[in-house]
PDB file of C-alpha atoms in Angstrom:
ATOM      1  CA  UNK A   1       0.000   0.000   0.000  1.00 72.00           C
ATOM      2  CA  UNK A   2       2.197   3.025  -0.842  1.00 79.00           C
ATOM      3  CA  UNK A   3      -0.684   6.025  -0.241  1.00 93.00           C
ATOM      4  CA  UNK A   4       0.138   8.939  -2.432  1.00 96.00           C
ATOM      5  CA  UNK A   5       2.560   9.080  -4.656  1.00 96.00           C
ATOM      6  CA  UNK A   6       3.262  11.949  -6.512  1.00 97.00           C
ATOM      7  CA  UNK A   7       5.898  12.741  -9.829  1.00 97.00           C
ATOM      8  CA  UNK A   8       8.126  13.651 -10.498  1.00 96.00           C
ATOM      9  CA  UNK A   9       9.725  15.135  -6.998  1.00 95.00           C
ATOM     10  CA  UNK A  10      11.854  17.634  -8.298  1.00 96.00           C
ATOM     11  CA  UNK A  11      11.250  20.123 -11.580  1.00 96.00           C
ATOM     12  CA  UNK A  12      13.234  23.093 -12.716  1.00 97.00           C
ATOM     13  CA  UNK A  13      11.472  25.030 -15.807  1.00 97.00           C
ATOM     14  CA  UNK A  14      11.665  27.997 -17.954  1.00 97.00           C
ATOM     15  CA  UNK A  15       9.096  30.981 -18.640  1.00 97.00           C
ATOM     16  CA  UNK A  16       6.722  29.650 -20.630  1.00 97.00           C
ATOM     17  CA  UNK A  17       7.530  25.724 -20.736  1.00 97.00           C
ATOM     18  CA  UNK A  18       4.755  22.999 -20.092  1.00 96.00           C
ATOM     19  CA  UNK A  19       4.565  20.305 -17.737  1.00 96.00           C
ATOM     20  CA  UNK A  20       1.892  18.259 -16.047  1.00 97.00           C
ATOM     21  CA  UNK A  21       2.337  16.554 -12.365  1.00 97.00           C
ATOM     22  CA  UNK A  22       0.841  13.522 -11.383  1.00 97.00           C
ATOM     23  CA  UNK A  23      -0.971  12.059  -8.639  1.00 98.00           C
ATOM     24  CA  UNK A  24      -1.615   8.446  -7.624  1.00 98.00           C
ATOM     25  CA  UNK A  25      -3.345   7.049  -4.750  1.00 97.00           C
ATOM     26  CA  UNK A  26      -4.290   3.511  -4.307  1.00 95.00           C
ATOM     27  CA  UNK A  27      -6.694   4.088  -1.193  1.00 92.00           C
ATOM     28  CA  UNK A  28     -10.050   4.274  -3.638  1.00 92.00           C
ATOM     29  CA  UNK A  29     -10.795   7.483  -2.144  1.00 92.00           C
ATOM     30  CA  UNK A  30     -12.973   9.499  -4.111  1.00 91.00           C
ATOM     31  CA  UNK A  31     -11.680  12.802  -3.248  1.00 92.00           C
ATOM     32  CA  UNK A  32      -8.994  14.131  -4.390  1.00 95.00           C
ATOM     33  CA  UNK A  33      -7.074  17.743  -4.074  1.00 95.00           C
ATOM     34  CA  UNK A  34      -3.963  19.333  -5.410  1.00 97.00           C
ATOM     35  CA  UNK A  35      -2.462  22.287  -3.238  1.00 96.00           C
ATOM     36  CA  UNK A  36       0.206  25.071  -3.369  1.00 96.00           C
ATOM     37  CA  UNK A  37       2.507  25.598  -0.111  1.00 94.00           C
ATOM     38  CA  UNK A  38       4.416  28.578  -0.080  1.00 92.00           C
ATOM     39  CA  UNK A  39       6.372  29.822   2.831  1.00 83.00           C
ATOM     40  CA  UNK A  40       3.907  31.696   5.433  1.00 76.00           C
ATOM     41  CA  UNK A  41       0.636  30.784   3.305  1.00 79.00           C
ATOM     42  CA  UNK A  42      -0.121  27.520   4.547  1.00 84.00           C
ATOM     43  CA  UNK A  43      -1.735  25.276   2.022  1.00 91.00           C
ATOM     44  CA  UNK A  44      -3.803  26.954  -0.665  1.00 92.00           C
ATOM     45  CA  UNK A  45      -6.544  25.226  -2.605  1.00 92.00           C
ATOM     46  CA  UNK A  46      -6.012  24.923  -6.490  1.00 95.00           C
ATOM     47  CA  UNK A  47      -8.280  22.268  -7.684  1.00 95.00           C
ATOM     48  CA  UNK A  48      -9.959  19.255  -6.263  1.00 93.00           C
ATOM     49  CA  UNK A  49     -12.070  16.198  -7.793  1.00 94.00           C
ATOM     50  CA  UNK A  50     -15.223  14.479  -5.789  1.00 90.00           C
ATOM     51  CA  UNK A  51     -14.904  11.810  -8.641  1.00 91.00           C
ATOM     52  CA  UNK A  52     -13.854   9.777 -11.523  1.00 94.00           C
ATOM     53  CA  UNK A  53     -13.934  12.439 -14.633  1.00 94.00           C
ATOM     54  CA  UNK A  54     -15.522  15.896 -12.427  1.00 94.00           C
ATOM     55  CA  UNK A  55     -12.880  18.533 -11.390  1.00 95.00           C
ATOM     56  CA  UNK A  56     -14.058  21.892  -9.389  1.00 93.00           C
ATOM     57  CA  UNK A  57     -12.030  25.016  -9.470  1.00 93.00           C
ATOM     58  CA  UNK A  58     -10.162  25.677  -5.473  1.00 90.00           C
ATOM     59  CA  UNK A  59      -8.958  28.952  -4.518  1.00 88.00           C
ATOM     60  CA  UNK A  60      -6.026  29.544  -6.504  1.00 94.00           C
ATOM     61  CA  UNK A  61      -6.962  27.906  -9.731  1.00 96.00           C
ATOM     62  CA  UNK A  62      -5.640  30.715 -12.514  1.00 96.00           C
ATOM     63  CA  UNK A  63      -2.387  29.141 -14.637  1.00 96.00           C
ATOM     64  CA  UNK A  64      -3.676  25.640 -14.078  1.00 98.00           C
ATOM     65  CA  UNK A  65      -5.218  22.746 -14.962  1.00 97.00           C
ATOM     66  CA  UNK A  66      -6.671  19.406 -14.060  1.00 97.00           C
ATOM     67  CA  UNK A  67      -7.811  15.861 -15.309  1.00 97.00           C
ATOM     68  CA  UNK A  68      -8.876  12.944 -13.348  1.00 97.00           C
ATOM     69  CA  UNK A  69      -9.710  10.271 -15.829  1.00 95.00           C
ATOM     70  CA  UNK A  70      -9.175   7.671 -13.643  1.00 96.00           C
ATOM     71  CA  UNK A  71     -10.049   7.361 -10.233  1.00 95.00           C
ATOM     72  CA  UNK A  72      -7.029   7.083  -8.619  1.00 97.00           C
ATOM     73  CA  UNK A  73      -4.864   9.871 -10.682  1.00 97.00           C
ATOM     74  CA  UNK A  74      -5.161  13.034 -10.776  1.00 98.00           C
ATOM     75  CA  UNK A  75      -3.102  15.524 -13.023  1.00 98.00           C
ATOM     76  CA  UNK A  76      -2.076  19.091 -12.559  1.00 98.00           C
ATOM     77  CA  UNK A  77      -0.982  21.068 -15.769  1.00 97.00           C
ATOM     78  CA  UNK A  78       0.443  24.021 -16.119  1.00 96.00           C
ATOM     79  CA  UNK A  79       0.172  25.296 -19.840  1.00 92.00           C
ATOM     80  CA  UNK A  80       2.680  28.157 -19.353  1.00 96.00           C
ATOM     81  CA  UNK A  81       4.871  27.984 -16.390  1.00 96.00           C
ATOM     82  CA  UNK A  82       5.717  31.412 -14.931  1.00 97.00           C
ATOM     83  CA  UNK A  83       8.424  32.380 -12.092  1.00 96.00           C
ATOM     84  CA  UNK A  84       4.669  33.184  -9.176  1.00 96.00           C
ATOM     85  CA  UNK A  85       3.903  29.598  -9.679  1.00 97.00           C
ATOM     86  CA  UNK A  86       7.293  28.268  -8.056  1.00 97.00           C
ATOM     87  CA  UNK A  87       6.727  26.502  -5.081  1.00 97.00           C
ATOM     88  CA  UNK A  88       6.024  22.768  -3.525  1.00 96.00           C
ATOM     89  CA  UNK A  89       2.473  21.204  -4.825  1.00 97.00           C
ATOM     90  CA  UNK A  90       1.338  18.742  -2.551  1.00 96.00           C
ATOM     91  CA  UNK A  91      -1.523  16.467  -3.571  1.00 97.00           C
ATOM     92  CA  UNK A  92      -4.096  14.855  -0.996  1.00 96.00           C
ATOM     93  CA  UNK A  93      -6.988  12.527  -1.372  1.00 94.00           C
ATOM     94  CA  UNK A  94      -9.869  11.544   1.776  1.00 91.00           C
ATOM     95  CA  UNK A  95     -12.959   9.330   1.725  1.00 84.00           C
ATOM     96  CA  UNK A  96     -16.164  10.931   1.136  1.00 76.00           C
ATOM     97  CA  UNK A  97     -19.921  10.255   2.228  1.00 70.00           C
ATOM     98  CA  UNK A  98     -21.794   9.736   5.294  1.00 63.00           C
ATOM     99  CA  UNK A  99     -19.997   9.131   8.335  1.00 62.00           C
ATOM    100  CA  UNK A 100     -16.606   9.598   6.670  1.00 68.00           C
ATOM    101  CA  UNK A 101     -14.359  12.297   8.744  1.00 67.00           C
ATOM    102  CA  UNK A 102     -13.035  13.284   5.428  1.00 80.00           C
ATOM    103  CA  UNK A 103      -9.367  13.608   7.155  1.00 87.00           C
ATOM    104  CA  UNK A 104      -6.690  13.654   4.227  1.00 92.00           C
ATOM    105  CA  UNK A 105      -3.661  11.810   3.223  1.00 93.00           C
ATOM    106  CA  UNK A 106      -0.663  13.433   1.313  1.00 95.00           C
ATOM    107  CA  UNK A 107       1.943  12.673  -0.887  1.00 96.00           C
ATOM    108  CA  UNK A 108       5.203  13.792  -0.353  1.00 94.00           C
ATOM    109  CA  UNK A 109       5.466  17.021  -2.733  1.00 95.00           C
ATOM    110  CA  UNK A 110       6.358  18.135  -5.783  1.00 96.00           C
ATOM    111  CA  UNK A 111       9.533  21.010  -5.540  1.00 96.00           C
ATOM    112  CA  UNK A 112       8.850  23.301  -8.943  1.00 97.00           C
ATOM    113  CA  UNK A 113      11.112  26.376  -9.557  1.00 97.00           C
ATOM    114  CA  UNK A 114      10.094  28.458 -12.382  1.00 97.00           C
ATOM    115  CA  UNK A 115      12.897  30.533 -14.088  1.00 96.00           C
TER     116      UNK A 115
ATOM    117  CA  UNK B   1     -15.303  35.541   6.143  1.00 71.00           C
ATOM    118  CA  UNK B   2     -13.912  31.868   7.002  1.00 81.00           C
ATOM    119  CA  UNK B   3     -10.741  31.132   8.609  1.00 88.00           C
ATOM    120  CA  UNK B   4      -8.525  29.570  10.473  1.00 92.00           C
ATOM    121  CA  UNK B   5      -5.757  31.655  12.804  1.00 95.00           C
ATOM    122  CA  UNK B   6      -2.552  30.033  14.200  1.00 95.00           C
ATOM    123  CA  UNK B   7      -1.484  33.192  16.112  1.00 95.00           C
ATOM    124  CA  UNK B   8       2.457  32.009  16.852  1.00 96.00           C
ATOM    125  CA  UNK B   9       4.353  31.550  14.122  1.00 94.00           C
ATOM    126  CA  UNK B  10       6.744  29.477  16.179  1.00 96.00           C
ATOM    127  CA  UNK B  11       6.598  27.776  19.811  1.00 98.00           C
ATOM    128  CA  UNK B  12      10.054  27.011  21.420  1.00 98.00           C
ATOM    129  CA  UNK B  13       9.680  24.463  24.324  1.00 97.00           C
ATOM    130  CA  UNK B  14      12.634  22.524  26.714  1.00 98.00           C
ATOM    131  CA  UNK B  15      11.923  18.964  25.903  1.00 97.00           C
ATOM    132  CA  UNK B  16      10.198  17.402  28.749  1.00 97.00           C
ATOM    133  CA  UNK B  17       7.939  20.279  29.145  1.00 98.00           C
ATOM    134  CA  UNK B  18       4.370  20.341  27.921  1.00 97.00           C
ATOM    135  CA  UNK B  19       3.442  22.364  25.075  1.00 97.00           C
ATOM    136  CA  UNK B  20       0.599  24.041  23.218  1.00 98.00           C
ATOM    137  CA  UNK B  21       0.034  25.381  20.118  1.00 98.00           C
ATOM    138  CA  UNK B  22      -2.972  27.591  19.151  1.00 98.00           C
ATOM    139  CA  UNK B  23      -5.551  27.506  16.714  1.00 98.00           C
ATOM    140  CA  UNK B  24      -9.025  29.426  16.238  1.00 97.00           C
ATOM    141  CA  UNK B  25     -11.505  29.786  13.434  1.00 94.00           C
ATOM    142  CA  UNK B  26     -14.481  31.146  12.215  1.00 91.00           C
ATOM    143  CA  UNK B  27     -16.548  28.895   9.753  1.00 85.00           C
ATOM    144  CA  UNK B  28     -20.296  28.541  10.146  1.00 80.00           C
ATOM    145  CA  UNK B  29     -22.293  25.581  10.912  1.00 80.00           C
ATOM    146  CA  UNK B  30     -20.103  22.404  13.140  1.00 83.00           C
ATOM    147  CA  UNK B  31     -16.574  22.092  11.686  1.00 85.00           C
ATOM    148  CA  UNK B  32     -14.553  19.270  11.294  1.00 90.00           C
ATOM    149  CA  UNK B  33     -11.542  20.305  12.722  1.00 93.00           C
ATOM    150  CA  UNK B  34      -8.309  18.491  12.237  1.00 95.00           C
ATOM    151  CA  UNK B  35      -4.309  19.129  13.026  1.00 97.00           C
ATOM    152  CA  UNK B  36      -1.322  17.678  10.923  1.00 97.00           C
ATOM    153  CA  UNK B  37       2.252  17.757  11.256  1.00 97.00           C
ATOM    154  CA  UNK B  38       4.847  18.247   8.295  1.00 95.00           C
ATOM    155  CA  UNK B  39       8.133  17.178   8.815  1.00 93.00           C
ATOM    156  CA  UNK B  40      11.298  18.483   6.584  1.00 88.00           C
ATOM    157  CA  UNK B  41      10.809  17.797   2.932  1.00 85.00           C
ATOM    158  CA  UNK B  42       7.990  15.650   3.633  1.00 88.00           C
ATOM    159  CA  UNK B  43       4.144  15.981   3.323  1.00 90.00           C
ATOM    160  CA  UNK B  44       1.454  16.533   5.445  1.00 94.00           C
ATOM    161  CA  UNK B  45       0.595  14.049   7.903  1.00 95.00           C
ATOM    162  CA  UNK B  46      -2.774  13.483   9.838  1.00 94.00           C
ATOM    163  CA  UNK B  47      -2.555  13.505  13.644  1.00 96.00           C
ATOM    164  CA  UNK B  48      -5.605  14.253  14.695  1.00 95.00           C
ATOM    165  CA  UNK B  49      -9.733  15.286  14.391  1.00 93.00           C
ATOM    166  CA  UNK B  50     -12.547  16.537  16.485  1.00 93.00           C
ATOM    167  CA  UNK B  51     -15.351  16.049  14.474  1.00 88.00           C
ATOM    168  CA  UNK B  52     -18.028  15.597  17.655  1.00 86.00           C
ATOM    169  CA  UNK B  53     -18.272  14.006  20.979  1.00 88.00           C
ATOM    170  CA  UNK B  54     -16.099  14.419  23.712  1.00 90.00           C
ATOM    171  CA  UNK B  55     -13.851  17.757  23.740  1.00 93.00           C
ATOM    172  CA  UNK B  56     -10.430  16.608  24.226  1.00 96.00           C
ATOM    173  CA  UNK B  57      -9.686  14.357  21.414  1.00 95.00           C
ATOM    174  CA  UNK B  58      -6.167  12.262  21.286  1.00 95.00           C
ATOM    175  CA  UNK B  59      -4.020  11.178  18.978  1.00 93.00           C
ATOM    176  CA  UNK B  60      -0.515   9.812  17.008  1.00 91.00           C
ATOM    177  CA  UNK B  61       2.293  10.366  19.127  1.00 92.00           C
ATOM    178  CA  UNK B  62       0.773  11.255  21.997  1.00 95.00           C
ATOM    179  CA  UNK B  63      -0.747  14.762  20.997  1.00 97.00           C
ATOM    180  CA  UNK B  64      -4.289  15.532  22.116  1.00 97.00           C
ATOM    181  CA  UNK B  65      -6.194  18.531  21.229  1.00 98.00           C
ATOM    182  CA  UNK B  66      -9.185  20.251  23.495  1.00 96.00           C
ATOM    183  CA  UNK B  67     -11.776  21.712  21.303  1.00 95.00           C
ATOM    184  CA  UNK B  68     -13.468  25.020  22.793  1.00 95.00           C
ATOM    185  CA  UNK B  69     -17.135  25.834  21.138  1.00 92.00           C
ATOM    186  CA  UNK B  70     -17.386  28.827  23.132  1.00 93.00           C
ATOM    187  CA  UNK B  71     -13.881  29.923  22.214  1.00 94.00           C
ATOM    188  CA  UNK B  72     -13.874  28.890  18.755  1.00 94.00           C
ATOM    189  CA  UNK B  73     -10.453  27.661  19.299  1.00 96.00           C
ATOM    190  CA  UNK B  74      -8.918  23.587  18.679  1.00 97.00           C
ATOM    191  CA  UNK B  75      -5.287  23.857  20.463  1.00 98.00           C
ATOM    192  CA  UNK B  76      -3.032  20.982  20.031  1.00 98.00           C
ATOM    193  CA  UNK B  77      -1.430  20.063  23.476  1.00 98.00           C
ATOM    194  CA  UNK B  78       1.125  17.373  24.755  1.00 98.00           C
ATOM    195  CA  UNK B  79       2.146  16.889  28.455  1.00 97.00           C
ATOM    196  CA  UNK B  80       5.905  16.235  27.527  1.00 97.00           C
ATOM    197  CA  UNK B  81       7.784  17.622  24.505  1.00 97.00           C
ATOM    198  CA  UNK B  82      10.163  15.483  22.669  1.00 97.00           C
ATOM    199  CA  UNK B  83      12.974  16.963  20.631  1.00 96.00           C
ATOM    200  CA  UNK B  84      11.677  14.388  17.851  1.00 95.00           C
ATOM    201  CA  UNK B  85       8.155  16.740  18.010  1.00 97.00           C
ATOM    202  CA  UNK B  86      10.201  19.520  15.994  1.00 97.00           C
ATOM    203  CA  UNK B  87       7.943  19.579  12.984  1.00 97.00           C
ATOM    204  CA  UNK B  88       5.997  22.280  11.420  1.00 96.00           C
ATOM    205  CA  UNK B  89       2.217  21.702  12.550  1.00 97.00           C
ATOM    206  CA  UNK B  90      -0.989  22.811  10.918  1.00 96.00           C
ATOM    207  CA  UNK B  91      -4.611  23.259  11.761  1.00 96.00           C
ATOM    208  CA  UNK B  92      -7.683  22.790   9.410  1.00 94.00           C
ATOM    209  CA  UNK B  93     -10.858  23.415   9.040  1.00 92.00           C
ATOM    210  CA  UNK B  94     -13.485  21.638   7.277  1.00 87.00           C
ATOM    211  CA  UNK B  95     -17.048  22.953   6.223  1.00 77.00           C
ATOM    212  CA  UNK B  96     -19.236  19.544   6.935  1.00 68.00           C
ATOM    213  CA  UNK B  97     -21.036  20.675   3.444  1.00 70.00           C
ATOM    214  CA  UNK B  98     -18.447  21.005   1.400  1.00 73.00           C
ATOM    215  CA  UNK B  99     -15.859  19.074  -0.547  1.00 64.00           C
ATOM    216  CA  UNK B 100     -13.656  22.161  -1.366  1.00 65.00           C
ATOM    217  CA  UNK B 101     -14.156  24.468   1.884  1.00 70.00           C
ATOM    218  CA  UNK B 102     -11.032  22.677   3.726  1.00 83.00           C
ATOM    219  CA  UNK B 103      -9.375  26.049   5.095  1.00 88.00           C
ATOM    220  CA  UNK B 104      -5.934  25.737   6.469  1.00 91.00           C
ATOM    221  CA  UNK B 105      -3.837  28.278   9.011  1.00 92.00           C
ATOM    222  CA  UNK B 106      -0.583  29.399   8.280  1.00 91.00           C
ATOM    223  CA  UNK B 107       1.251  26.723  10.375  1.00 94.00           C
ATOM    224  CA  UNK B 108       3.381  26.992  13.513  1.00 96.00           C
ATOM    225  CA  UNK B 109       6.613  25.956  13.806  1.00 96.00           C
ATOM    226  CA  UNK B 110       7.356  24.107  16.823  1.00 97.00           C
ATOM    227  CA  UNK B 111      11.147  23.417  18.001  1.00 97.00           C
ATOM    228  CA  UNK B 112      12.011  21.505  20.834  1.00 97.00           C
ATOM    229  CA  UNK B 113      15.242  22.254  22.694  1.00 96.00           C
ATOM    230  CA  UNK B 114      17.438  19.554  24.136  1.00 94.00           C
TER     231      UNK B 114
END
């Protein structure tokens, strides 16, 4: 059982260049989240998934992207990298429905410096 | 607005000594509320939740948290520090509701001297 898994763990780009990160869990959560963590901020929201094939936008969703075509992956794009969206992504996923506490489980980040 | 407050933006302790660290919020309806601890270069991990039920709620490595209605506060406690507990900790808040409304505070680095 590894949890989340996230790749790749380390990404240097340029202005401008492409790149997608991806998420695995093997949990068969339902839920699933991708977050920015940037130093005094906390965690901020960027997208999230309730399901197989629906995304929802979080609170910092402008420059990115998402797909979750399968249930346990979920991808984070970013179409044209720029130096604001350096940082560490973390992805999460949690259990949904009734009785569920909803508490969630992280991989172990994703360092991306933007040049 | 919602949010979540961690008012110290680090706690130093002598190991051996208990220790607190603070967290309030302001969400409507009952929160899930929740505490996790990141170690260096590593993400997020789940030590606790108060969801309802009894007020002082324990968990992984011996932390415990006492939630405060009245106070709107969920401050994460433990009777006696270990310099292992050096980790950055964070509280969160969850909207029962909603998937997405999972607001988290700003963290609070805690360091434990020998």
């Amino acid at each position: 059982n590894a949890g989340v898994t996230q790749t790749p763990k380390f990404r240097v780009l340029k202005t401008g260049q492409s790149m997608t990160l991806l998420c695995a869990q093997d949990m068969n959560h339902e839920y699933m989240y991708w977050y920015r963590q940037d130093p005094g901020m906390g965690l901020r929201l960027i997208h999230y998934s309730v399901g197989e094939g629906t995304t929802a936008k979080g609170e910092v969703p402008d420059g990115y992207n998402v797909s979750r075509l399968k249930k346990q992956n979920f991808l984070l794009g970013l179409e044209s990298a720029a130096p604001s969206q350096t940082s560490v992504y973390f992805c999460a996923s949690s259990y949904s429905g009734t009785g569920r506490s909803y508490e969630q489980y992280f991989g172990p980040g994703t360092r991306l410096t933007v040049t | 607005a919602q949010s979540v407050a961690q008012p110290e933006d680090q706690v130093n302790v002598a190991e051996g000594n208990p220790l607190t660290v603070k967290c309030t919020y302001s969400v409507s309806g009952n929160p899930y509320l929740f505490w996790y601890v990141q170690y260096p270069n590593r993400g997020l991990q789940f030590l606790l939740k108060y969801i309802t039920g009894d007020n002082l709620v324990k968990g992984s490595y011996g932390f415990e948290a006492e939630f405060n209605k009245s106070q709107t506060s969920f401050h994460l406690k433990k009777p006696s520090a270990l310099v292992s507990d050096s980790a950055l900790y964070f509280c969160a808040v969850r909207v029962p509701s909603s998937a997405s409304k999972i607001i988290f505070g700003s963290g609070t680095r805690l360091s434990i001297r020998p």
